């Protein structure tokens, strides 16, 4: 039976390249001249720690980060920007977690979306992936289209297509 997996994986090397590109660009930008900007990518926890002088500079750094990430071929939704920045002495710090893997509640949303669409396929949650099986490949392609159109707020990739 044809099947495929819906996953949300981040290539850490591409992410590291994007962060290094952002660091390089910020050091050459005129509006960041003589200002404190520190970015650290924690590859173990997959989180990004940003430290800047003001909240205005923080929004500029995040804008540059998102644009460079998209140029590297990653989805802009990999960053969880919901955490608020906090003041620490003279600097503003923000921890930005990187979404890697589909959380249980997101997987349930995906399965519900697939079942509500009325397409004759089965969706099963397996840890941090959602496996979709069906009798026709056309149905599977329709599921891929539906999940792409539904803006779920998480980056999705479609792997392991078997017929």
CSV table of C-alpha atoms in Angstrom, one decimal:
chain,number,residue,atom,x,y,z
A,1,UNK,CA,0.0,0.0,0.0
A,2,UNK,CA,1.4,3.4,-0.9
A,3,UNK,CA,2.5,5.6,2.1
A,4,UNK,CA,4.6,8.5,3.1
A,5,UNK,CA,5.7,10.2,6.3
A,6,UNK,CA,5.1,13.8,7.4
A,7,UNK,CA,8.1,15.0,9.4
A,8,UNK,CA,9.5,18.2,10.8
A,9,UNK,CA,13.3,17.9,10.8
A,10,UNK,CA,15.9,20.7,10.7
A,11,UNK,CA,19.3,20.2,9.1
A,12,UNK,CA,21.6,21.4,11.9
A,13,UNK,CA,24.5,22.1,9.4
A,14,UNK,CA,22.3,24.3,7.3
A,15,UNK,CA,21.0,26.1,10.4
A,16,UNK,CA,24.6,26.6,11.6
A,17,UNK,CA,25.5,28.1,8.2
A,18,UNK,CA,22.6,30.5,8.4
A,19,UNK,CA,23.5,31.6,11.9
A,20,UNK,CA,27.2,32.1,10.8
A,21,UNK,CA,26.0,34.2,7.8
A,22,UNK,CA,23.9,36.3,10.1
A,23,UNK,CA,26.8,36.9,12.4
A,24,UNK,CA,29.0,37.9,9.5
A,25,UNK,CA,26.4,40.3,8.0
A,26,UNK,CA,25.7,42.0,11.4
A,27,UNK,CA,29.4,42.7,11.9
A,28,UNK,CA,29.5,44.5,8.5
A,29,UNK,CA,26.3,46.5,8.8
A,30,UNK,CA,26.6,50.2,9.6
A,31,UNK,CA,23.6,50.3,12.0
A,32,UNK,CA,25.3,47.7,14.2
A,33,UNK,CA,28.7,49.4,14.3
A,34,UNK,CA,30.1,49.6,17.9
A,35,UNK,CA,27.1,47.8,19.3
A,36,UNK,CA,27.1,44.6,21.4
A,37,UNK,CA,25.5,41.7,19.4
A,38,UNK,CA,26.1,38.1,20.5
A,39,UNK,CA,24.5,35.0,18.9
A,40,UNK,CA,25.1,31.4,20.0
A,41,UNK,CA,23.6,28.3,18.5
A,42,UNK,CA,23.3,25.5,21.0
A,43,UNK,CA,23.3,22.4,18.8
A,44,UNK,CA,22.6,20.0,21.6
A,45,UNK,CA,19.3,21.7,22.7
A,46,UNK,CA,18.7,23.3,19.3
A,47,UNK,CA,18.2,26.8,20.6
A,48,UNK,CA,19.6,30.1,19.7
A,49,UNK,CA,20.6,32.7,22.3
A,50,UNK,CA,20.7,36.3,21.1
A,51,UNK,CA,22.1,39.1,23.2
A,52,UNK,CA,21.8,42.8,21.9
A,53,UNK,CA,21.7,46.3,23.3
A,54,UNK,CA,18.1,47.2,22.7
A,55,UNK,CA,14.8,45.6,21.7
A,56,UNK,CA,14.9,47.5,18.4
A,57,UNK,CA,18.2,45.9,17.5
A,58,UNK,CA,16.8,42.5,18.6
A,59,UNK,CA,13.9,42.8,16.0
A,60,UNK,CA,16.5,43.8,13.4
A,61,UNK,CA,18.6,40.7,14.2
A,62,UNK,CA,15.6,38.4,14.1
A,63,UNK,CA,14.6,39.9,10.7
A,64,UNK,CA,18.1,39.2,9.3
A,65,UNK,CA,18.0,35.8,10.9
A,66,UNK,CA,14.7,34.8,9.2
A,67,UNK,CA,15.7,36.2,5.8
A,68,UNK,CA,19.1,34.4,5.9
A,69,UNK,CA,17.5,31.2,7.1
A,70,UNK,CA,15.0,31.3,4.2
A,71,UNK,CA,17.9,31.9,1.7
A,72,UNK,CA,19.6,28.8,3.0
A,73,UNK,CA,16.5,26.8,2.1
A,74,UNK,CA,15.0,26.4,5.6
A,75,UNK,CA,11.5,27.3,6.6
A,76,UNK,CA,11.0,30.5,8.6
A,77,UNK,CA,8.7,28.7,11.0
A,78,UNK,CA,11.5,26.7,12.5
A,79,UNK,CA,12.0,29.4,15.1
A,80,UNK,CA,9.7,29.6,18.1
A,81,UNK,CA,9.6,33.3,18.6
A,82,UNK,CA,6.8,33.2,21.3
A,83,UNK,CA,9.2,33.7,24.3
A,84,UNK,CA,9.6,37.3,25.4
A,85,UNK,CA,13.0,38.9,25.5
A,86,UNK,CA,14.3,39.8,29.0
A,87,UNK,CA,16.6,42.6,30.3
A,88,UNK,CA,19.9,41.5,31.8
A,89,UNK,CA,21.9,44.4,32.9
A,90,UNK,CA,22.6,46.6,29.9
A,91,UNK,CA,21.6,44.0,27.3
A,92,UNK,CA,18.4,42.4,26.1
A,93,UNK,CA,18.5,38.6,25.8
A,94,UNK,CA,16.2,36.2,24.0
A,95,UNK,CA,16.3,32.5,23.8
A,96,UNK,CA,14.8,31.2,20.5
A,97,UNK,CA,14.1,27.5,20.5
A,98,UNK,CA,14.3,25.7,17.1
A,99,UNK,CA,11.4,23.4,16.3
A,100,UNK,CA,12.6,20.0,15.5
A,101,UNK,CA,10.2,17.1,15.3
A,102,UNK,CA,6.4,17.2,15.4
A,103,UNK,CA,4.9,17.6,18.9
A,104,UNK,CA,2.0,15.4,20.0
A,105,UNK,CA,-0.6,18.1,19.8
A,106,UNK,CA,0.6,19.2,16.3
A,107,UNK,CA,0.5,15.6,15.1
A,108,UNK,CA,-3.1,15.4,16.4
A,109,UNK,CA,-3.9,18.6,14.4
A,110,UNK,CA,-2.4,17.1,11.3
A,111,UNK,CA,-4.4,13.8,11.7
A,112,UNK,CA,-7.6,15.7,12.4
A,113,UNK,CA,-7.0,17.9,9.2
A,114,UNK,CA,-6.5,14.7,7.1
A,115,UNK,CA,-9.6,13.0,8.5
A,116,UNK,CA,-11.8,16.1,8.1
A,117,UNK,CA,-10.7,16.4,4.5
A,118,UNK,CA,-12.6,13.3,3.6
A,119,UNK,CA,-9.8,11.7,1.6
A,120,UNK,CA,-9.7,8.0,1.8
A,121,UNK,CA,-6.4,7.6,3.7
A,122,UNK,CA,-5.3,6.5,7.1
A,123,UNK,CA,-3.0,8.6,9.3
A,124,UNK,CA,-1.1,7.2,12.2
A,125,UNK,CA,1.1,9.1,14.7
A,126,UNK,CA,4.5,7.4,15.3
A,127,UNK,CA,6.5,9.3,17.9
A,128,UNK,CA,7.4,12.5,16.1
A,129,UNK,CA,6.2,11.6,12.6
A,130,UNK,CA,2.8,11.1,11.0
A,131,UNK,CA,2.5,8.2,8.6
A,132,UNK,CA,-0.1,8.4,5.9
A,133,UNK,CA,-1.2,5.3,3.9
A,134,UNK,CA,-3.8,5.0,1.2
A,135,UNK,CA,-4.8,2.9,-1.8
A,136,UNK,CA,-4.0,5.5,-4.4
A,137,UNK,CA,-1.0,7.7,-4.8
A,138,UNK,CA,-3.3,10.5,-6.0
A,139,UNK,CA,-5.0,10.5,-2.6
A,140,UNK,CA,-1.6,10.8,-0.9
A,141,UNK,CA,-0.6,13.7,-3.2
A,142,UNK,CA,-3.9,15.4,-2.3
A,143,UNK,CA,-3.1,15.0,1.4
A,144,UNK,CA,0.3,16.6,0.8
A,145,UNK,CA,-1.4,19.5,-0.9
A,146,UNK,CA,-4.0,19.9,1.9
A,147,UNK,CA,-1.3,20.0,4.6
A,148,UNK,CA,0.7,22.5,2.6
A,149,UNK,CA,-2.3,24.8,2.2
A,150,UNK,CA,-3.3,24.6,5.9
A,151,UNK,CA,-0.9,27.0,7.6
A,152,UNK,CA,-0.1,25.0,10.8
A,153,UNK,CA,2.8,27.1,11.9
A,154,UNK,CA,5.4,24.3,11.8
A,155,UNK,CA,7.7,23.4,8.9
A,156,UNK,CA,6.7,20.1,7.3
A,157,UNK,CA,8.7,17.8,5.0
A,158,UNK,CA,7.3,14.8,3.2
A,159,UNK,CA,9.6,11.8,3.2
A,160,UNK,CA,9.7,8.1,2.7
A,161,UNK,CA,7.2,7.9,-0.2
A,162,UNK,CA,6.6,4.3,-1.1
A,163,UNK,CA,4.3,2.9,-3.7
